[in-house]
Amino acid sequence: MTKFFAVTLELLEGFGTTCYIFIATLLLALPLGLIIAFGSMSRFKPLRYVVRTVVWIIRGTPLMLQIVVIFYGPGLLFGVSGFDRVPSVIVAFVINYACYFSEIYRGGIENIPRGQYEAGLVLGMTKVQIFFRITLLQVVKRILAPMSNEIITLVKDTSLARVISVIEIIKVAEGFTRQGLIWPLFYTGVFYLLFVGILTLLFRYAEKKTAYLKV
Amino acid sequence: MEYLRVEGFRKKFHQTEVLKGVEFTLQKGEILVIIGASGSGKTTLLRCLNFLETPDEGKVYLGGALFSDAAVRYSDRELRKKRLKFGLVFQNFNLFPNYDAKRNVSLACELLARERARAKKRELLAAEQGARWKARRRIAAEIRAMKKEGTAESRARADALLAQVGLQEKRDSFPYELSGGQQQRVAIARALALDPEVLCFDEPTSALDPELTGEVLKVIRGLKGRTMIVVTHEMAFAREVADRVIFMADGVIEEEGTSEEVFGAPKSEKLKAFLKRTEEHGWI
Ligand SMILES: Nc1ncnc2c1ncn2[C@@H]1O[C@H](COP(=O)(O)OP(=O)(O)OP(=O)(O)O)[C@@H](O)[C@H]1O
Ligand SMILES: [Mg+2]
């Protein structure tokens, strides 16, 4: 029993790191994704092509590779010291997820009928007013389902951090296998399930809240 | 007195010329009806007037003064100010689905009132150079009151306009809860909220079931006295309300005159054929 508590405590510590990576990634990637989305829809062609190429590269290569490149890349290529482990992971995750989010945003924004935008213009509204007052909420509603998928994937992707030896929950559990304990590894699943369960409830709540928007 | 003058409007999309030098004038308070076959450039003309498209060439005079010139590139700010002079009611309503009817009508007014309040704030703060906190607090309170008043006025105006289009009891309904005819009436109230100098309608009833067109046409009829440009395929309605009629064909004004002239004694062959076809089908 005491063993169980000790394991739980250690796993919780690893889970703290997991949550930290998750939250930091989300807070930074959500707005960055929007900026990338605007870039990929820009009427200025060079910008649009550059942004779309970057999105293609990021989405087209494994996240694990990106983590490794960002952590070891600066040192190996330029002989400068890069980020620490956790910041490296967060940078890689933010870039990767911002690109995925940007495509979701883009789909959501492009699907809003152009007529609403024009109606706003004719009424003397600015592009910014139209975006925040009219488009945004509808986009939020439309992207809720794909976003919840992506965000739940992020919860589990945080475990990739262990490739550069960040001590997150799976890494901790792995440590126990060396003591001959296998169950902590399964036990980590409970943490993920609870976390994802809470997120699912939150998303369901958001869906209910935006149900009045028949768009 | 000539109130609106459109001069030499030309517009090309890629290689096809959609407007080939359209010009007309309109007196204050008159209703101009534009008719013409599909693809003749009616929508494009209205969109150019409302700055949703930029014509390649052409000028607009309003109230005797040059209002816009295709050769000039206006800043977003100038465009916004100019757009307020014209209103446009769209064929497919284009209401904002995330707001109820009342907010659809009041939103633009509310935003403008807030902007005015912010501008006033800057002005007051600039006047109170190095304002002490007491003065700042007084200004902040004044601006808050101004914003509140602006919002209340906009909402009251929206209520009055919804009553005018016969929808006061629908003010809390969202667009999806309204019939097409009701949606279009909200859209008309919304366009009226900013009291544009010239109100344009682009086939306001052609997306509606036949039994719903009447209520919308009735509302438009009730606006007589406003300067309006109405594109429509409802020939009986056109004939009834128009002070002037323009018949467009292939990007030019083929024939122009009073309602009696155009419908009663058409001169060009194209117009005669067009009117004959509409009579046979009841529509285009
Ligand atoms: N954005 C655009 N890009 C390319 N071509 C366009 C565009 N908008 C309109 N056109 C073309 O311009 C021509 C005139 O279109 P417009 O919509 O002004 O006609 P209309 O008189 O309003 O017709 P309808 O009665 O069908 O509404 C059409 O041939 C159309 O295909
Ligand atoms: Mg049209």
XYZ file of C-alpha atoms and ligand atoms in Angstrom:
531
model
C 0.000 0.000 0.000
C 2.775 2.424 0.861
C 4.400 1.403 -2.392
C 1.199 2.392 -4.179
C 1.276 5.864 -2.618
C 4.956 6.313 -3.380
C 4.392 5.332 -7.004
C 1.353 7.584 -7.240
C 3.303 10.519 -5.906
C 6.152 10.011 -8.338
C 3.807 9.541 -11.233
C 1.976 12.704 -10.206
C 5.235 14.563 -10.408
C 5.797 13.296 -13.936
C 2.228 14.087 -14.734
C 2.885 17.660 -13.600
C 5.463 17.949 -16.357
C 2.999 16.382 -18.788
C 0.363 18.960 -17.830
C 2.882 21.763 -18.031
C 3.839 20.808 -21.590
C 0.198 20.420 -22.505
C -0.952 23.750 -21.126
C 2.010 25.757 -22.392
C 1.600 24.241 -25.857
C -2.089 24.973 -25.927
C -1.769 28.562 -24.702
C 0.896 29.379 -27.274
C -0.232 27.261 -30.209
C -3.857 28.413 -30.237
C -3.056 32.069 -31.034
C -0.002 31.213 -33.152
C -2.168 28.880 -35.220
C -4.550 31.744 -35.923
C -1.705 33.936 -37.117
C -0.441 31.122 -39.349
C -3.977 30.634 -40.659
C -4.160 34.283 -41.664
C -0.744 33.948 -43.284
C -1.871 30.947 -45.293
C -4.926 32.893 -46.484
C -3.010 36.098 -47.198
C -3.633 37.835 -50.478
C 0.109 38.543 -50.620
C 1.245 35.512 -52.596
C 4.871 35.142 -51.404
C 3.732 35.125 -47.774
C 0.991 32.644 -48.534
C 3.362 30.254 -50.286
C 6.029 30.478 -47.602
C 3.490 29.838 -44.857
C 1.886 26.948 -46.699
C 5.267 25.374 -47.350
C 6.199 25.595 -43.694
C 2.857 24.042 -42.726
C 3.442 21.259 -45.225
C 6.916 20.528 -43.828
C 5.762 20.555 -40.221
C 2.732 18.408 -40.873
C 4.635 16.143 -43.197
C 7.426 15.138 -40.807
C 7.228 13.235 -37.519
C 6.835 15.294 -34.379
C 9.516 13.123 -32.792
C 11.980 14.234 -35.446
C 11.071 17.870 -34.873
C 11.706 17.542 -31.135
C 15.098 16.000 -31.754
C 16.041 18.636 -34.325
C 15.064 21.508 -32.071
C 16.896 20.074 -29.077
C 20.094 18.889 -30.744
C 20.014 21.003 -33.912
C 21.450 24.287 -32.627
C 24.368 22.549 -30.918
C 25.208 20.145 -33.729
C 24.712 22.537 -36.630
C 25.885 25.874 -35.292
C 27.774 24.962 -32.169
C 25.540 27.179 -30.057
C 23.634 25.960 -27.050
C 19.930 25.688 -27.760
C 17.020 25.430 -25.385
C 16.841 23.251 -22.303
C 14.928 20.004 -22.541
C 11.458 21.100 -21.514
C 11.536 24.396 -23.432
C 12.761 22.486 -26.512
C 9.829 20.159 -26.277
C 7.434 23.056 -25.853
C 8.870 24.921 -28.839
C 8.564 21.830 -31.006
C 5.026 21.133 -29.824
C 3.924 24.735 -30.273
C 5.210 24.883 -33.843
C 3.775 21.498 -34.708
C 0.372 22.040 -33.162
C 0.080 25.634 -34.368
C 0.395 24.272 -37.915
C -2.331 21.692 -37.354
C -4.536 24.266 -35.645
C -3.957 26.730 -38.489
C -5.430 24.286 -40.979
C -8.453 23.762 -38.764
C -8.907 27.503 -38.391
C -8.503 28.021 -42.111
C -11.187 25.483 -42.906
C -13.467 27.089 -40.331
C -12.919 30.613 -41.579
C -13.153 29.817 -45.272
C -16.446 28.039 -44.735
C -18.135 31.137 -43.348
C -20.285 32.486 -46.172
C -18.610 35.523 -47.697
C -21.938 37.356 -47.736
C -21.767 37.992 -43.996
C -18.394 39.602 -44.406
C -19.709 41.788 -47.194
C -22.795 42.685 -45.177
C -20.470 43.854 -42.412
C -18.399 45.907 -44.826
C -21.455 47.599 -46.278
C -22.469 48.532 -42.729
C -19.183 50.343 -42.290
C -17.549 47.733 -40.065
C -13.809 47.174 -40.132
C -12.292 43.807 -41.020
C -11.231 43.403 -37.409
C -14.716 44.175 -36.105
C -16.222 41.736 -38.562
C -13.790 39.036 -37.543
C -14.256 39.383 -33.810
C -17.958 40.232 -33.764
C -19.305 37.997 -36.468
C -16.912 35.420 -37.797
C -15.061 34.249 -34.708
C -17.898 32.704 -32.732
C -19.130 30.826 -35.776
C -15.630 29.598 -36.470
C -15.339 28.446 -32.867
C -18.499 26.443 -33.213
C -17.438 24.875 -36.479
C -13.976 23.913 -35.315
C -14.963 22.620 -31.900
C -15.111 18.981 -32.999
C -11.846 18.859 -34.990
C -10.136 20.905 -32.280
C -11.200 18.543 -29.538
C -9.702 15.678 -31.525
C -6.434 17.506 -31.987
C -6.228 18.609 -28.365
C -6.894 15.109 -27.081
C -4.131 13.870 -29.346
C -1.869 16.495 -27.807
C -2.478 15.060 -24.340
C -1.027 11.759 -25.468
C 1.652 13.254 -27.713
C 3.252 14.854 -24.672
C 4.721 11.423 -23.978
C 7.015 11.965 -26.971
C 8.978 14.336 -24.747
C 10.803 11.321 -23.370
C 12.882 10.994 -26.556
C 15.018 13.795 -25.191
C 14.764 12.474 -21.646
C 12.169 14.835 -20.273
C 10.840 13.212 -17.137
C 7.155 13.078 -17.913
C 4.761 10.469 -16.603
C 5.625 7.605 -18.968
C 9.321 8.128 -18.375
C 8.710 7.878 -14.622
C 6.693 4.708 -15.038
C 9.422 3.227 -17.200
C 11.828 3.828 -14.348
C 9.757 1.501 -12.205
C 10.045 -1.351 -14.682
C 13.716 -1.468 -13.824
C 12.617 -2.240 -10.245
C 10.522 -5.066 -11.680
C 7.259 -3.164 -11.398
C 5.147 -3.256 -14.538
C 1.813 -2.008 -13.141
C 2.862 1.674 -12.841
C 3.071 1.711 -16.625
C -0.558 0.621 -16.888
C -1.432 2.946 -14.056
C -0.340 5.949 -16.157
C -3.280 5.128 -18.403
C -5.599 6.134 -15.579
C -4.064 9.600 -15.518
C -4.477 10.044 -19.257
C -8.016 8.719 -19.185
C -9.018 11.082 -16.402
C -7.423 14.037 -18.145
C -9.048 13.228 -21.466
C -12.331 12.604 -19.692
C -12.283 16.086 -18.205
C -11.421 17.610 -21.583
C -14.247 15.702 -23.223
C -16.685 17.102 -20.678
C -15.377 20.614 -21.260
C -15.803 20.268 -24.991
C -19.264 18.888 -24.593
C -20.130 21.885 -22.438
C -18.752 24.256 -25.083
C -20.769 22.474 -27.741
C -23.905 22.896 -25.677
C -23.139 26.558 -25.126
C -22.796 27.178 -28.859
C -25.703 24.967 -29.858
C -27.895 28.034 -30.332
C -25.692 29.016 -33.265
C -27.308 27.185 -36.151
C -24.494 27.716 -38.574
C -32.131 68.583 -58.553
C -29.722 65.885 -59.549
C -28.616 64.074 -56.422
C -26.670 61.044 -57.538
C -24.635 60.889 -60.716
C -22.798 57.784 -61.843
C -20.372 58.450 -64.640
C -18.623 56.025 -66.967
C -18.601 52.895 -64.804
C -16.465 50.187 -66.348
C -15.603 46.873 -64.777
C -13.731 43.876 -66.103
C -13.430 40.470 -64.498
C -10.377 38.823 -66.000
C -11.027 39.356 -69.704
C -14.782 39.802 -69.736
C -16.124 43.304 -69.573
C -19.153 43.270 -67.314
C -19.862 47.011 -67.162
C -19.095 48.919 -70.329
C -19.537 52.540 -69.396
C -22.713 52.740 -67.333
C -24.018 56.189 -66.460
C -27.190 57.528 -64.952
C -28.465 60.209 -62.635
C -31.028 60.137 -59.896
C -32.983 62.817 -58.062
C -33.228 62.877 -54.297
C -36.098 60.745 -53.051
C -36.520 58.913 -56.330
C -36.691 55.186 -56.835
C -34.606 53.827 -59.670
C -35.460 50.326 -60.779
C -32.903 48.342 -62.743
C -34.100 45.454 -64.870
C -32.251 43.254 -67.269
C -31.441 39.679 -68.157
C -29.259 37.481 -65.988
C -25.605 38.354 -66.386
C -26.217 41.852 -67.685
C -24.214 43.373 -64.824
C -26.879 44.600 -62.399
C -25.361 43.075 -59.296
C -21.900 44.231 -60.322
C -23.184 47.783 -60.643
C -24.658 47.753 -57.135
C -21.502 46.182 -55.733
C -19.395 48.904 -57.323
C -21.632 51.584 -55.821
C -21.212 49.998 -52.394
C -17.443 49.632 -52.734
C -17.558 45.846 -52.642
C -15.910 45.934 -56.049
C -13.738 48.676 -57.409
C -14.735 49.751 -60.890
C -11.870 50.056 -63.366
C -13.129 53.446 -64.409
C -15.873 55.770 -63.344
C -16.909 58.479 -60.960
C -19.761 58.990 -58.550
C -21.118 62.394 -57.617
C -23.337 62.732 -54.588
C -25.226 65.892 -53.728
C -23.393 67.797 -56.425
C -19.864 66.981 -55.234
C -17.420 64.354 -56.430
C -17.894 61.427 -54.084
C -15.640 58.725 -55.457
C -13.357 58.204 -58.388
C -12.131 54.820 -59.569
C -8.754 56.363 -60.359
C -8.188 57.183 -56.678
C -7.113 54.497 -54.247
C -8.925 55.136 -50.995
C -7.626 54.035 -47.639
C -9.674 51.546 -45.635
C -10.727 54.397 -43.402
C -12.015 56.512 -46.279
C -13.759 53.494 -47.790
C -15.577 52.832 -44.541
C -16.820 56.380 -44.381
C -17.965 56.242 -47.977
C -19.697 52.906 -47.533
C -21.918 54.453 -44.885
C -23.494 56.704 -47.522
C -24.780 53.689 -49.410
C -26.780 50.776 -48.094
C -27.244 47.372 -49.704
C -29.867 44.723 -49.150
C -28.631 41.405 -50.500
C -30.478 38.781 -52.440
C -29.813 36.160 -49.773
C -30.172 38.432 -46.725
C -26.725 37.771 -45.229
C -27.883 38.268 -41.670
C -25.373 37.594 -38.912
C -26.386 34.144 -37.630
C -24.833 34.649 -34.211
C -27.087 37.562 -33.269
C -30.819 37.922 -32.775
C -32.849 40.183 -35.025
C -32.473 43.225 -32.832
C -28.715 42.923 -32.521
C -28.437 42.359 -36.258
C -30.048 45.754 -36.713
C -28.255 47.604 -33.934
C -24.740 46.158 -34.137
C -23.222 48.547 -36.690
C -24.750 51.563 -34.911
C -23.440 50.380 -31.574
C -19.952 49.945 -32.952
C -19.988 53.401 -34.499
C -21.216 54.940 -31.241
C -18.387 53.257 -29.355
C -15.882 54.533 -31.865
C -17.215 58.047 -31.486
C -16.866 57.703 -27.722
C -13.278 56.530 -28.055
C -12.446 59.417 -30.382
C -14.000 61.817 -27.888
C -11.905 60.282 -25.140
C -8.699 60.857 -27.061
C -9.766 64.407 -27.711
C -10.545 65.129 -24.070
C -7.344 63.511 -22.861
C -5.306 65.493 -25.346
C -6.966 68.695 -24.157
C -6.121 67.860 -20.544
C -2.395 67.657 -21.177
C -0.797 65.646 -18.419
C -4.206 65.119 -16.913
C -4.293 64.557 -13.205
C -6.017 61.407 -12.046
C -9.118 63.303 -11.009
C -9.576 64.722 -14.464
C -8.900 61.296 -15.936
C -11.568 59.758 -13.769
C -14.059 62.403 -14.806
C -13.254 61.778 -18.477
C -13.521 58.004 -18.045
C -16.937 58.402 -16.423
C -18.086 60.742 -19.153
C -16.980 58.306 -21.846
C -18.661 55.397 -20.110
C -21.897 57.351 -19.996
C -21.490 58.239 -23.648
C -20.972 54.603 -24.617
C -23.966 53.529 -22.607
C -26.132 56.168 -24.183
C -24.897 55.246 -27.650
C -25.770 51.597 -27.083
C -29.192 52.461 -25.677
C -29.917 54.751 -28.616
C -28.837 52.123 -31.134
C -31.067 49.525 -29.506
C -34.034 51.872 -29.326
C -33.514 52.653 -32.980
C -33.392 48.946 -33.783
C -36.689 48.450 -31.962
C -38.303 51.251 -33.928
C -37.003 49.894 -37.230
C -38.148 46.369 -36.483
C -41.566 47.796 -35.736
C -41.444 49.638 -39.030
C -40.884 46.395 -40.921
C -43.567 44.715 -38.818
C -41.316 42.461 -36.744
C -41.257 43.897 -33.261
C -42.361 40.627 -31.707
C -39.542 38.785 -33.502
C -36.744 40.927 -32.169
C -35.316 38.169 -29.972
C -35.396 35.546 -32.707
C -32.256 34.343 -34.386
C -32.073 34.332 -38.171
C -32.566 30.567 -38.383
C -35.849 30.967 -36.523
C -37.216 33.373 -39.125
C -38.801 32.748 -42.510
C -37.042 34.083 -45.581
C -39.426 36.998 -45.812
C -38.870 37.864 -42.167
C -35.106 37.576 -42.581
C -35.182 39.921 -45.520
C -37.252 42.415 -43.552
C -34.687 42.309 -40.745
C -32.010 42.891 -43.377
C -33.900 45.939 -44.608
C -34.186 47.283 -41.049
C -30.463 46.671 -40.652
C -29.680 48.636 -43.791
C -31.927 51.466 -42.599
C -30.239 51.637 -39.201
C -27.382 53.694 -40.594
C -29.740 55.917 -42.564
C -27.836 55.689 -45.853
C -28.230 58.382 -48.495
C -28.875 55.810 -51.183
C -30.339 52.413 -50.362
C -29.743 49.644 -52.884
C -31.628 46.369 -53.191
C -30.265 43.434 -55.178
C -33.205 41.238 -56.123
C -34.575 41.359 -52.589
C -37.304 38.800 -53.244
C -35.743 36.353 -55.659
C -34.571 33.978 -52.924
C -38.077 33.857 -51.429
C -41.032 31.570 -51.911
C -43.668 33.368 -53.982
C -46.048 33.714 -51.041
C -43.400 35.596 -49.043
C -42.448 38.193 -51.635
C -45.503 40.326 -50.895
C -44.527 41.205 -47.334
C -41.056 42.292 -48.423
C -42.293 44.349 -51.348
C -44.772 46.023 -49.014
C -41.943 47.109 -46.730
C -39.968 48.493 -49.670
C -43.046 50.308 -50.925
C -43.350 51.875 -47.475
C -39.893 53.413 -47.891
C -41.021 55.625 -50.729
C -39.420 59.010 -50.355
C -35.961 57.570 -49.831
C -33.447 57.579 -52.621
C -33.320 53.946 -53.660
C -31.952 51.732 -56.385
C -33.807 48.466 -56.767
C -32.711 45.593 -58.955
C -35.675 43.309 -59.411
C -37.336 40.745 -61.605
C -40.767 41.582 -60.169
C -42.041 43.507 -63.145
C -45.409 44.508 -61.691
C -43.683 45.887 -58.640
C -41.065 47.641 -60.757
C -43.693 49.282 -62.853
C -45.592 50.432 -59.804
C -42.831 51.949 -57.653
C -40.254 53.141 -60.182
C -39.726 56.811 -60.806
C -37.083 55.873 -63.313
C -36.254 52.561 -64.935
C -33.022 51.375 -66.443
C -32.900 48.338 -68.678
C -29.438 46.820 -68.764
C -28.162 44.461 -71.413
C -24.612 43.137 -71.695
C -23.088 45.738 -69.436
C -24.661 48.808 -70.984
C -27.834 50.746 -70.339
C -29.915 49.727 -73.297
C -32.899 51.867 -72.461
C -33.829 54.334 -69.804
C -36.871 56.370 -68.883
C -39.852 56.742 -66.630
C -41.891 53.718 -65.674
C -44.513 54.559 -68.332
C -41.896 55.018 -71.028
C -39.987 51.826 -70.397
C -42.903 49.514 -69.674
C -45.577 51.294 -71.715
C -43.659 52.188 -74.839
C -40.401 50.236 -75.054
C -38.252 51.311 -77.983
C -35.286 48.921 -78.251
C -35.786 45.434 -79.639
C -33.895 43.876 -76.742
C -36.188 45.482 -74.199
C -39.283 44.443 -76.119
C -38.047 40.865 -76.252
C -37.133 40.970 -72.562
C -40.547 42.270 -71.523
C -42.277 39.705 -73.689
C -40.296 36.904 -72.109
C -41.046 38.109 -68.567
C -44.723 38.296 -69.377
C -44.744 34.746 -70.685
C -42.936 33.288 -67.727
C -43.908 35.784 -65.091
C -40.221 35.971 -64.278
C -36.818 35.690 -65.905
N -16.357 38.064 -59.043
C -16.546 37.766 -60.341
N -15.581 37.168 -61.037
C -15.753 36.885 -62.350
N -16.866 37.138 -63.036
C -17.877 37.731 -62.404
C -17.768 38.077 -61.010
N -18.929 38.647 -60.648
C -19.716 38.668 -61.735
N -19.092 38.124 -62.789
C -19.648 37.994 -64.150
O -20.150 39.244 -64.528
C -21.332 39.095 -65.268
C -22.414 39.974 -64.694
O -22.754 39.482 -63.428
P -23.831 40.154 -62.511
O -23.897 39.321 -61.295
O -23.520 41.584 -62.336
O -25.155 39.995 -63.367
P -26.643 40.248 -62.947
O -27.184 41.189 -63.946
O -26.727 40.643 -61.523
O -27.306 38.845 -63.162
P -28.450 38.095 -62.321
O -29.752 38.623 -62.818
O -28.270 36.653 -62.677
O -28.207 38.366 -60.881
C -21.675 37.615 -65.270
O -21.311 37.090 -66.510
C -20.811 37.047 -64.188
O -20.407 35.752 -64.513
Mg -27.520 39.748 -59.807
